[in-house]
PDB file of C-alpha atoms and ligand atoms in Angstrom:
ATOM      1  CA  MET A 284     -55.059 -27.830 171.023  1.00 39.00           C
ATOM      2  CA  ASN A 285     -54.077 -30.408 168.608  1.00 40.00           C
ATOM      3  CA  LEU A 286     -54.438 -34.084 169.752  1.00 41.00           C
ATOM      4  CA  ASP A 287     -53.646 -35.901 166.677  1.00 41.00           C
ATOM      5  CA  CYS A 288     -50.931 -38.386 167.674  1.00 40.00           C
ATOM      6  CA  SER A 289     -51.077 -40.346 164.148  1.00 43.00           C
ATOM      7  CA  LYS A 290     -48.176 -37.900 163.188  1.00 51.00           C
ATOM      8  CA  ASN A 291     -45.422 -39.643 165.032  1.00 58.00           C
ATOM      9  CA  GLN A 292     -42.202 -37.796 163.466  1.00 71.00           C
ATOM     10  CA  ILE A 293     -39.301 -39.127 164.657  1.00 77.00           C
ATOM     11  CA  ILE A 294     -36.394 -37.148 166.046  1.00 91.00           C
ATOM     12  CA  ILE A 295     -33.058 -37.871 164.227  1.00 94.00           C
ATOM     13  CA  GLY A 296     -30.091 -37.708 166.681  1.00 94.00           C
ATOM     14  CA  LYS A 297     -32.081 -38.031 169.955  1.00 93.00           C
ATOM     15  CA  PRO A 298     -30.208 -39.393 171.611  1.00 96.00           C
ATOM     16  CA  LEU A 299     -26.842 -38.903 170.274  1.00 97.00           C
ATOM     17  CA  ILE A 300     -24.102 -40.958 171.957  1.00 98.00           C
ATOM     18  CA  TYR A 301     -20.330 -40.027 171.416  1.00 98.00           C
ATOM     19  CA  TYR A 302     -17.268 -41.958 171.875  1.00 98.00           C
ATOM     20  CA  GLU A 303     -13.820 -40.801 171.325  1.00 97.00           C
ATOM     21  CA  VAL A 304     -12.844 -44.315 169.896  1.00 97.00           C
ATOM     22  CA  LEU A 305     -14.980 -47.082 168.539  1.00 97.00           C
ATOM     23  CA  ASP A 306     -13.882 -50.567 166.493  1.00 97.00           C
ATOM     24  CA  SER A 307     -16.978 -49.478 164.253  1.00 97.00           C
ATOM     25  CA  THR A 308     -19.771 -47.146 164.681  1.00 98.00           C
ATOM     26  CA  ASN A 309     -21.966 -49.742 162.917  1.00 97.00           C
ATOM     27  CA  LEU A 310     -20.850 -52.448 165.331  1.00 97.00           C
ATOM     28  CA  LYS A 311     -21.721 -50.451 168.371  1.00 98.00           C
ATOM     29  CA  ALA A 312     -25.143 -49.101 166.957  1.00 98.00           C
ATOM     30  CA  GLN A 313     -26.190 -52.672 166.012  1.00 97.00           C
ATOM     31  CA  GLU A 314     -25.379 -53.476 169.546  1.00 98.00           C
ATOM     32  CA  LEU A 315     -27.435 -50.886 170.887  1.00 98.00           C
ATOM     33  CA  ALA A 316     -30.323 -51.603 168.446  1.00 97.00           C
ATOM     34  CA  GLU A 317     -30.287 -55.273 169.542  1.00 96.00           C
ATOM     35  CA  LYS A 318     -31.023 -53.814 172.900  1.00 97.00           C
ATOM     36  CA  GLY A 319     -33.932 -51.896 171.674  1.00 96.00           C
ATOM     37  CA  ALA A 320     -32.565 -48.165 171.398  1.00 97.00           C
ATOM     38  CA  GLN A 321     -34.891 -45.825 169.820  1.00 96.00           C
ATOM     39  CA  GLU A 322     -35.262 -45.249 166.080  1.00 96.00           C
ATOM     40  CA  GLY A 323     -33.254 -41.880 165.496  1.00 97.00           C
ATOM     41  CA  THR A 324     -30.553 -42.818 167.897  1.00 98.00           C
ATOM     42  CA  ILE A 325     -26.783 -41.733 166.307  1.00 98.00           C
ATOM     43  CA  VAL A 326     -23.746 -43.035 167.366  1.00 98.00           C
ATOM     44  CA  GLN A 327     -20.585 -41.161 166.569  1.00 98.00           C
ATOM     45  CA  ALA A 328     -16.922 -41.619 167.135  1.00 97.00           C
ATOM     46  CA  ASP A 329     -13.887 -39.341 166.583  1.00 97.00           C
ATOM     47  CA  ARG A 330     -12.061 -42.406 165.197  1.00 96.00           C
ATOM     48  CA  GLN A 331     -12.849 -46.085 164.245  1.00 97.00           C
ATOM     49  CA  SER A 332     -10.223 -48.544 164.773  1.00 96.00           C
ATOM     50  CA  ALA A 333     -11.874 -51.101 162.459  1.00 95.00           C
ATOM     51  CA  GLY A 334     -14.237 -48.873 160.431  1.00 95.00           C
ATOM     52  CA  LYS A 335     -16.380 -51.070 157.784  1.00 91.00           C
ATOM     53  CA  GLY A 336     -17.038 -50.787 153.920  1.00 90.00           C
ATOM     54  CA  ARG A 337     -18.740 -53.229 151.898  1.00 87.00           C
ATOM     55  CA  LEU A 338     -17.564 -56.847 151.590  1.00 83.00           C
ATOM     56  CA  GLY A 339     -15.355 -56.717 154.353  1.00 85.00           C
ATOM     57  CA  ARG A 340     -13.447 -53.762 153.233  1.00 91.00           C
ATOM     58  CA  LYS A 341     -12.094 -51.148 155.488  1.00 94.00           C
ATOM     59  CA  TRP A 342     -12.970 -47.730 155.966  1.00 95.00           C
ATOM     60  CA  GLU A 343     -10.115 -45.454 157.036  1.00 95.00           C
ATOM     61  CA  SER A 344     -11.293 -43.388 159.717  1.00 94.00           C
ATOM     62  CA  PRO A 345      -8.404 -41.370 161.349  1.00 92.00           C
ATOM     63  CA  PRO A 346      -9.159 -38.987 164.345  1.00 93.00           C
ATOM     64  CA  GLY A 347      -9.822 -35.113 164.195  1.00 91.00           C
ATOM     65  CA  SER A 348     -10.947 -35.119 160.576  1.00 93.00           C
ATOM     66  CA  GLY A 349     -13.802 -36.974 159.592  1.00 96.00           C
ATOM     67  CA  LEU A 350     -17.331 -37.451 160.483  1.00 98.00           C
ATOM     68  CA  TRP A 351     -18.038 -41.035 161.462  1.00 98.00           C
ATOM     69  CA  PHE A 352     -21.486 -42.124 162.571  1.00 98.00           C
ATOM     70  CA  THR A 353     -24.351 -44.620 162.392  1.00 98.00           C
ATOM     71  CA  ILE A 354     -27.913 -43.765 162.947  1.00 98.00           C
ATOM     72  CA  ILE A 355     -30.389 -46.433 163.766  1.00 98.00           C
ATOM     73  CA  LEU A 356     -33.698 -46.373 161.957  1.00 97.00           C
ATOM     74  CA  ARG A 357     -37.031 -48.690 162.203  1.00 96.00           C
ATOM     75  CA  PRO A 358     -39.029 -48.024 159.248  1.00 94.00           C
ATOM     76  CA  LYS A 359     -42.356 -49.667 159.130  1.00 92.00           C
ATOM     77  CA  ILE A 360     -41.799 -50.686 155.482  1.00 91.00           C
ATOM     78  CA  ASP A 361     -41.483 -53.921 153.880  1.00 91.00           C
ATOM     79  CA  PRO A 362     -38.020 -55.417 154.044  1.00 92.00           C
ATOM     80  CA  GLU A 363     -38.068 -55.725 150.155  1.00 91.00           C
ATOM     81  CA  TYR A 364     -37.522 -52.045 149.984  1.00 93.00           C
ATOM     82  CA  GLY A 365     -34.900 -51.407 152.619  1.00 92.00           C
ATOM     83  CA  ALA A 366     -32.274 -50.700 150.129  1.00 92.00           C
ATOM     84  CA  GLN A 367     -34.059 -47.462 149.346  1.00 94.00           C
ATOM     85  CA  ALA A 368     -32.426 -46.306 152.629  1.00 95.00           C
ATOM     86  CA  THR A 369     -28.972 -46.303 150.913  1.00 94.00           C
ATOM     87  CA  LEU A 370     -30.661 -44.232 148.116  1.00 95.00           C
ATOM     88  CA  LEU A 371     -32.363 -42.203 150.732  1.00 97.00           C
ATOM     89  CA  SER A 372     -29.158 -41.375 152.639  1.00 98.00           C
ATOM     90  CA  ALA A 373     -27.214 -40.550 149.397  1.00 98.00           C
ATOM     91  CA  VAL A 374     -29.734 -37.926 148.647  1.00 98.00           C
ATOM     92  CA  VAL A 375     -29.352 -36.366 151.974  1.00 98.00           C
ATOM     93  CA  LEU A 376     -25.527 -36.314 151.961  1.00 98.00           C
ATOM     94  CA  VAL A 377     -25.383 -34.397 148.361  1.00 98.00           C
ATOM     95  CA  GLU A 378     -28.071 -32.030 149.583  1.00 98.00           C
ATOM     96  CA  VAL A 379     -25.970 -31.163 152.895  1.00 98.00           C
ATOM     97  CA  LEU A 380     -22.499 -30.759 151.030  1.00 98.00           C
ATOM     98  CA  GLU A 381     -24.170 -28.415 148.290  1.00 98.00           C
ATOM     99  CA  LYS A 382     -25.883 -26.315 151.307  1.00 98.00           C
ATOM    100  CA  ILE A 383     -23.128 -25.985 153.524  1.00 98.00           C
ATOM    101  CA  THR A 384     -20.123 -26.371 151.881  1.00 98.00           C
ATOM    102  CA  GLY A 385     -20.987 -25.362 148.487  1.00 98.00           C
ATOM    103  CA  ILE A 386     -19.581 -28.674 147.022  1.00 98.00           C
ATOM    104  CA  LYS A 387     -21.380 -30.394 144.032  1.00 98.00           C
ATOM    105  CA  ALA A 388     -20.989 -33.813 144.766  1.00 98.00           C
ATOM    106  CA  THR A 389     -22.590 -36.964 142.646  1.00 98.00           C
ATOM    107  CA  ILE A 390     -23.977 -40.534 143.952  1.00 97.00           C
ATOM    108  CA  LYS A 391     -22.023 -43.529 142.509  1.00 95.00           C
ATOM    109  CA  TRP A 392     -24.505 -46.211 142.677  1.00 92.00           C
ATOM    110  CA  PRO A 393     -25.086 -47.867 145.276  1.00 88.00           C
ATOM    111  CA  ASN A 394     -23.273 -46.193 148.000  1.00 89.00           C
ATOM    112  CA  ASP A 395     -20.486 -43.566 147.333  1.00 95.00           C
ATOM    113  CA  ILE A 396     -20.529 -39.834 147.309  1.00 98.00           C
ATOM    114  CA  LEU A 397     -17.849 -38.615 144.816  1.00 98.00           C
ATOM    115  CA  VAL A 398     -16.533 -35.338 143.773  1.00 98.00           C
ATOM    116  CA  GLY A 399     -15.108 -35.801 140.295  1.00 97.00           C
ATOM    117  CA  ARG A 400     -13.932 -39.383 140.539  1.00 96.00           C
ATOM    118  CA  LYS A 401     -12.860 -39.252 144.165  1.00 97.00           C
ATOM    119  CA  LYS A 402     -15.004 -40.616 147.293  1.00 98.00           C
ATOM    120  CA  ILE A 403     -15.509 -37.946 149.692  1.00 98.00           C
ATOM    121  CA  CYS A 404     -18.273 -39.873 151.620  1.00 98.00           C
ATOM    122  CA  GLY A 405     -19.150 -43.504 151.969  1.00 97.00           C
ATOM    123  CA  ILE A 406     -22.354 -45.279 153.142  1.00 97.00           C
ATOM    124  CA  LEU A 407     -22.701 -48.789 154.543  1.00 95.00           C
ATOM    125  CA  SER A 408     -26.335 -49.715 155.386  1.00 94.00           C
ATOM    126  CA  GLU A 409     -27.218 -53.082 157.210  1.00 94.00           C
ATOM    127  CA  MET A 410     -30.710 -54.185 157.445  1.00 94.00           C
ATOM    128  CA  HIS A 411     -31.976 -56.923 160.271  1.00 95.00           C
ATOM    129  CA  PHE A 412     -35.274 -58.051 159.400  1.00 90.00           C
ATOM    130  CA  ASN A 413     -37.564 -61.128 159.574  1.00 84.00           C
ATOM    131  CA  GLU A 414     -40.199 -62.143 156.831  1.00 79.00           C
ATOM    132  CA  GLU A 415     -42.628 -59.293 157.087  1.00 83.00           C
ATOM    133  CA  ALA A 416     -40.959 -56.546 158.989  1.00 92.00           C
ATOM    134  CA  ILE A 417     -38.114 -54.816 159.261  1.00 94.00           C
ATOM    135  CA  ASN A 418     -36.591 -54.936 163.189  1.00 95.00           C
ATOM    136  CA  TYR A 419     -33.906 -52.246 162.708  1.00 97.00           C
ATOM    137  CA  MET A 420     -31.725 -50.821 160.079  1.00 97.00           C
ATOM    138  CA  ILE A 421     -28.406 -49.019 160.598  1.00 97.00           C
ATOM    139  CA  ILE A 422     -26.938 -46.521 158.235  1.00 97.00           C
ATOM    140  CA  GLY A 423     -22.927 -45.978 158.629  1.00 97.00           C
ATOM    141  CA  ILE A 424     -21.758 -42.834 157.340  1.00 98.00           C
ATOM    142  CA  GLY A 425     -17.862 -41.970 157.010  1.00 98.00           C
ATOM    143  CA  LEU A 426     -17.454 -38.286 155.749  1.00 98.00           C
ATOM    144  CA  ASN A 427     -13.789 -37.095 155.013  1.00 98.00           C
ATOM    145  CA  VAL A 428     -14.071 -33.538 156.422  1.00 98.00           C
ATOM    146  CA  ASN A 429     -11.033 -31.626 157.235  1.00 97.00           C
ATOM    147  CA  MET A 430      -8.279 -34.131 155.854  1.00 96.00           C
ATOM    148  CA  ASP A 431      -5.345 -32.540 153.704  1.00 96.00           C
ATOM    149  CA  GLN A 432      -3.815 -34.904 151.355  1.00 94.00           C
ATOM    150  CA  LYS A 433      -1.182 -35.905 153.654  1.00 93.00           C
ATOM    151  CA  ASP A 434      -3.808 -37.418 155.868  1.00 94.00           C
ATOM    152  CA  PHE A 435      -4.898 -40.135 153.252  1.00 95.00           C
ATOM    153  CA  THR A 436      -2.959 -43.038 153.272  1.00 94.00           C
ATOM    154  CA  GLU A 437      -1.096 -43.942 149.869  1.00 94.00           C
ATOM    155  CA  THR A 438      -3.850 -46.511 148.734  1.00 94.00           C
ATOM    156  CA  LEU A 439      -6.216 -43.512 149.089  1.00 96.00           C
ATOM    157  CA  GLU A 440      -4.307 -40.784 147.785  1.00 92.00           C
ATOM    158  CA  ASP A 441      -5.663 -40.782 144.294  1.00 95.00           C
ATOM    159  CA  ILE A 442      -9.350 -41.851 145.247  1.00 97.00           C
ATOM    160  CA  ALA A 443     -10.184 -40.066 148.241  1.00 98.00           C
ATOM    161  CA  THR A 444     -10.741 -36.365 148.779  1.00 98.00           C
ATOM    162  CA  SER A 445     -12.332 -34.268 151.398  1.00 98.00           C
ATOM    163  CA  VAL A 446     -14.562 -31.237 152.324  1.00 98.00           C
ATOM    164  CA  TYR A 447     -11.341 -29.350 152.840  1.00 98.00           C
ATOM    165  CA  LEU A 448      -9.550 -30.464 149.830  1.00 98.00           C
ATOM    166  CA  GLU A 449     -12.390 -29.594 147.666  1.00 98.00           C
ATOM    167  CA  SER A 450     -13.534 -26.300 148.934  1.00 98.00           C
ATOM    168  CA  GLY A 451     -10.734 -25.082 150.558  1.00 98.00           C
ATOM    169  CA  LYS A 452     -12.315 -24.659 154.012  1.00 98.00           C
ATOM    170  CA  LYS A 453     -12.380 -26.377 157.280  1.00 97.00           C
ATOM    171  CA  PHE A 454     -15.891 -27.088 158.749  1.00 97.00           C
ATOM    172  CA  ALA A 455     -16.461 -28.491 162.290  1.00 96.00           C
ATOM    173  CA  GLY A 456     -17.986 -31.720 162.070  1.00 94.00           C
ATOM    174  CA  ASN A 457     -20.914 -30.764 164.194  1.00 95.00           C
ATOM    175  CA  THR A 458     -22.143 -28.278 161.783  1.00 97.00           C
ATOM    176  CA  LEU A 459     -22.361 -30.842 158.957  1.00 97.00           C
ATOM    177  CA  LEU A 460     -23.696 -33.457 161.460  1.00 97.00           C
ATOM    178  CA  GLU A 461     -26.509 -31.123 162.497  1.00 97.00           C
ATOM    179  CA  ALA A 462     -27.520 -30.220 158.720  1.00 98.00           C
ATOM    180  CA  PHE A 463     -27.196 -33.892 157.916  1.00 98.00           C
ATOM    181  CA  ARG A 464     -29.779 -34.566 161.270  1.00 97.00           C
ATOM    182  CA  VAL A 465     -32.407 -31.750 159.688  1.00 97.00           C
ATOM    183  CA  SER A 466     -31.928 -33.299 156.170  1.00 98.00           C
ATOM    184  CA  LEU A 467     -32.494 -36.542 157.019  1.00 98.00           C
ATOM    185  CA  GLU A 468     -35.560 -35.755 159.343  1.00 96.00           C
ATOM    186  CA  LYS A 469     -37.155 -33.984 156.115  1.00 97.00           C
ATOM    187  CA  TRP A 470     -36.540 -36.858 153.387  1.00 97.00           C
ATOM    188  CA  TYR A 471     -37.279 -39.797 155.823  1.00 96.00           C
ATOM    189  CA  GLU A 472     -40.525 -38.148 156.770  1.00 95.00           C
ATOM    190  CA  ILE A 473     -41.165 -38.107 152.777  1.00 95.00           C
ATOM    191  CA  TRP A 474     -40.236 -41.688 152.387  1.00 95.00           C
ATOM    192  CA  VAL A 475     -42.281 -43.127 154.974  1.00 92.00           C
ATOM    193  CA  THR A 476     -45.199 -41.073 154.181  1.00 92.00           C
ATOM    194  CA  GLU A 477     -45.287 -40.541 150.444  1.00 94.00           C
ATOM    195  CA  GLY A 478     -42.942 -43.424 149.557  1.00 94.00           C
ATOM    196  CA  PHE A 479     -39.886 -43.496 147.268  1.00 95.00           C
ATOM    197  CA  LYS A 480     -41.099 -41.557 144.381  1.00 95.00           C
ATOM    198  CA  LYS A 481     -39.625 -38.077 145.170  1.00 96.00           C
ATOM    199  CA  ILE A 482     -36.456 -39.815 146.419  1.00 96.00           C
ATOM    200  CA  ARG A 483     -36.045 -41.423 143.049  1.00 95.00           C
ATOM    201  CA  VAL A 484     -36.302 -38.274 141.367  1.00 96.00           C
ATOM    202  CA  GLN A 485     -33.700 -36.525 143.501  1.00 96.00           C
ATOM    203  CA  TRP A 486     -31.517 -39.449 143.562  1.00 96.00           C
ATOM    204  CA  LEU A 487     -31.423 -39.587 139.653  1.00 95.00           C
ATOM    205  CA  ALA A 488     -31.044 -35.654 139.678  1.00 96.00           C
ATOM    206  CA  SER A 489     -27.738 -36.238 141.749  1.00 96.00           C
ATOM    207  CA  SER A 490     -26.532 -39.348 140.271  1.00 95.00           C
ATOM    208  CA  GLY A 491     -23.410 -39.573 138.187  1.00 91.00           C
ATOM    209  CA  THR A 492     -23.988 -43.108 137.258  1.00 90.00           C
ATOM    210  CA  ILE A 493     -27.054 -42.832 134.917  1.00 92.00           C
ATOM    211  CA  GLY A 494     -26.618 -42.591 131.287  1.00 93.00           C
ATOM    212  CA  ARG A 495     -23.011 -43.823 131.533  1.00 94.00           C
ATOM    213  CA  VAL A 496     -21.158 -46.827 130.187  1.00 96.00           C
ATOM    214  CA  VAL A 497     -20.594 -49.371 132.958  1.00 95.00           C
ATOM    215  CA  LYS A 498     -19.111 -52.647 133.593  1.00 94.00           C
ATOM    216  CA  VAL A 499     -21.075 -54.647 136.084  1.00 93.00           C
ATOM    217  CA  LYS A 500     -18.929 -56.930 138.323  1.00 90.00           C
ATOM    218  CA  ASP A 501     -19.264 -59.896 140.513  1.00 87.00           C
ATOM    219  CA  ASN A 502     -16.087 -60.511 142.412  1.00 82.00           C
ATOM    220  CA  ASP A 503     -13.766 -58.541 140.089  1.00 83.00           C
ATOM    221  CA  ARG A 504     -15.292 -60.715 136.998  1.00 89.00           C
ATOM    222  CA  GLU A 505     -16.877 -58.643 134.538  1.00 92.00           C
ATOM    223  CA  ILE A 506     -20.804 -59.852 134.218  1.00 92.00           C
ATOM    224  CA  PHE A 507     -22.360 -57.460 132.275  1.00 94.00           C
ATOM    225  CA  SER A 508     -21.740 -53.919 130.282  1.00 95.00           C
ATOM    226  CA  GLY A 509     -23.957 -51.516 128.783  1.00 96.00           C
ATOM    227  CA  VAL A 510     -25.689 -48.000 129.468  1.00 97.00           C
ATOM    228  CA  THR A 511     -27.379 -47.404 132.880  1.00 96.00           C
ATOM    229  CA  GLU A 512     -30.801 -46.104 132.372  1.00 95.00           C
ATOM    230  CA  GLY A 513     -32.164 -45.722 136.176  1.00 94.00           C
ATOM    231  CA  ILE A 514     -32.698 -47.728 139.246  1.00 94.00           C
ATOM    232  CA  ASP A 515     -35.956 -49.635 140.176  1.00 94.00           C
ATOM    233  CA  ASP A 516     -38.118 -49.638 143.474  1.00 92.00           C
ATOM    234  CA  TYR A 517     -35.704 -52.236 145.112  1.00 92.00           C
ATOM    235  CA  GLY A 518     -32.955 -49.954 144.701  1.00 91.00           C
ATOM    236  CA  CYS A 519     -31.242 -52.179 141.636  1.00 93.00           C
ATOM    237  CA  LEU A 520     -29.666 -50.370 138.717  1.00 95.00           C
ATOM    238  CA  LEU A 521     -31.031 -50.796 135.366  1.00 96.00           C
ATOM    239  CA  VAL A 522     -28.452 -51.739 132.734  1.00 96.00           C
ATOM    240  CA  ARG A 523     -28.982 -52.095 128.931  1.00 97.00           C
ATOM    241  CA  ASN A 524     -26.592 -53.963 126.978  1.00 97.00           C
ATOM    242  CA  GLU A 525     -25.347 -53.159 123.173  1.00 96.00           C
ATOM    243  CA  ALA A 526     -28.220 -56.028 122.088  1.00 97.00           C
ATOM    244  CA  GLY A 527     -30.741 -54.100 124.035  1.00 97.00           C
ATOM    245  CA  ILE A 528     -31.042 -56.224 126.763  1.00 97.00           C
ATOM    246  CA  LEU A 529     -32.083 -54.756 129.980  1.00 97.00           C
ATOM    247  CA  GLN A 530     -31.131 -56.058 133.161  1.00 96.00           C
ATOM    248  CA  SER A 531     -31.326 -55.126 136.896  1.00 95.00           C
ATOM    249  CA  PHE A 532     -28.509 -55.554 139.172  1.00 93.00           C
ATOM    250  CA  ASP A 533     -28.932 -55.570 142.993  1.00 88.00           C
ATOM    251  CA  PHE A 534     -25.942 -54.243 145.268  1.00 67.00           C
ATOM    252  CA  GLY A 535     -23.110 -55.317 143.229  1.00 72.00           C
ATOM    253  CA  GLU A 536     -20.214 -53.201 142.049  1.00 78.00           C
ATOM    254  CA  ILE A 537     -19.561 -51.417 138.950  1.00 84.00           C
ATOM    255  CA  SER A 538     -16.970 -49.371 137.172  1.00 88.00           C
ATOM    256  CA  ILE A 539     -17.762 -46.317 135.273  1.00 84.00           C
ATOM    257  CA  ARG A 540     -16.253 -45.556 131.716  1.00 82.00           C
ATOM    258  CA  TYR A 541     -15.166 -41.738 131.854  1.00 77.00           C
TER     259      TYR A 541
HETATM  260  P1  LIG B  85     -16.559 -49.457 147.552  1.00 65.31           P
HETATM  261  O1  LIG B  85     -18.019 -50.262 147.502  1.00 65.31           O
HETATM  262  O2  LIG B  85     -16.464 -48.279 146.592  1.00 65.31           O
HETATM  263  O3  LIG B  85     -15.440 -50.710 147.236  1.00 65.31           O
HETATM  264  P2  LIG B  85     -16.847 -49.386 150.011  1.00 65.31           P
HETATM  265  O4  LIG B  85     -18.401 -48.841 150.478  1.00 65.31           O
HETATM  266  O5  LIG B  85     -16.825 -50.728 150.261  1.00 65.31           O
HETATM  267  O6  LIG B  85     -16.395 -49.123 148.761  1.00 65.31           O
HETATM  268  O7  LIG B  85     -15.976 -48.652 150.915  1.00 65.31           O
HETATM  269  C1  LIG B  85     -14.445 -49.605 151.032  1.00 65.31           C
HETATM  270  C2  LIG B  85     -13.367 -48.781 150.222  1.00 65.31           C
HETATM  271  O8  LIG B  85     -13.300 -47.315 150.140  1.00 65.31           O
HETATM  272  C3  LIG B  85     -12.297 -49.184 150.769  1.00 65.31           C
HETATM  273  O9  LIG B  85     -11.457 -50.338 149.878  1.00 65.31           O
HETATM  274  C4  LIG B  85     -11.446 -47.957 149.922  1.00 65.31           C
HETATM  275  O10 LIG B  85     -10.663 -47.908 149.009  1.00 65.31           O
HETATM  276  C5  LIG B  85     -12.410 -46.706 150.136  1.00 65.31           C
HETATM  277  N1  LIG B  85     -11.780 -46.111 151.616  1.00 65.31           N
HETATM  278  C6  LIG B  85     -11.488 -46.612 152.675  1.00 65.31           C
HETATM  279  N2  LIG B  85     -11.558 -45.331 153.419  1.00 65.31           N
HETATM  280  C7  LIG B  85     -11.739 -44.316 152.674  1.00 65.31           C
HETATM  281  C8  LIG B  85     -12.024 -42.912 153.337  1.00 65.31           C
HETATM  282  N3  LIG B  85     -11.941 -42.675 154.635  1.00 65.31           N
HETATM  283  N4  LIG B  85     -12.287 -42.164 152.158  1.00 65.31           N
HETATM  284  C9  LIG B  85     -12.587 -42.473 150.962  1.00 65.31           C
HETATM  285  N5  LIG B  85     -12.464 -43.908 150.224  1.00 65.31           N
HETATM  286  C10 LIG B  85     -12.075 -44.829 151.568  1.00 65.31           C
END
């Protein structure tokens, strides 16, 4: 009998709590995490009335067509490296899209999954920590699954896409969620036992950002431009300008020149 309890692998999606409507799966997950919800808990909703993007932006989450969910994690890592969880989630999503739907997506640093130039999926990670430790992280995922072009509002028409639009096939949300669960379990285990190395390699292989000319913005103001060279251990983007100066940027905003 194997009595080695040191390998305490978490189970992603246990429990999985489903709601028909939520304001935001991240808000509900935060509430549950504060009350002690266990690591691996997933909160899913068929519709979000106030789905969140970064910087107070909205994530459109109509019913019946998307996969809107949030995972609670409690990694025992230095909070300094917490941003790696967003990169890890992006790696998982690209893997799942390719495996289940055949779609080849790329990652736009830091938190978008694109097909071509259109967004198929967004990730919104939030971390709650004190000086030494992460209390919990919540990773919100919005994946456009069965939307047709007409299901997107006018503002998203030219910038968003879905699994259906890219593959011509409709998928059950649960099929994708199950694949996500399995893939996250694998990559999360790699992250907490081996660190960031393999995740970085996979992230770079799936990135549509590296090697491109980008403008880095702060509140719509351009603050730097250059060619992206990679990411560091804090998830920061490394950009070299024409004068040869290399600068790192934490979770800001970039526009890519195509
Ligand atoms: P970014 O960092 O690219 O601005 P966010 O992660 O903040 O994006 O997500 C919010 C933005 O994503 C919105 O301002 C909108 O442009 C876009 N958006 C909102 N809902 C969707 C959706 N369902 N699919 C694709 N894009 C969306």
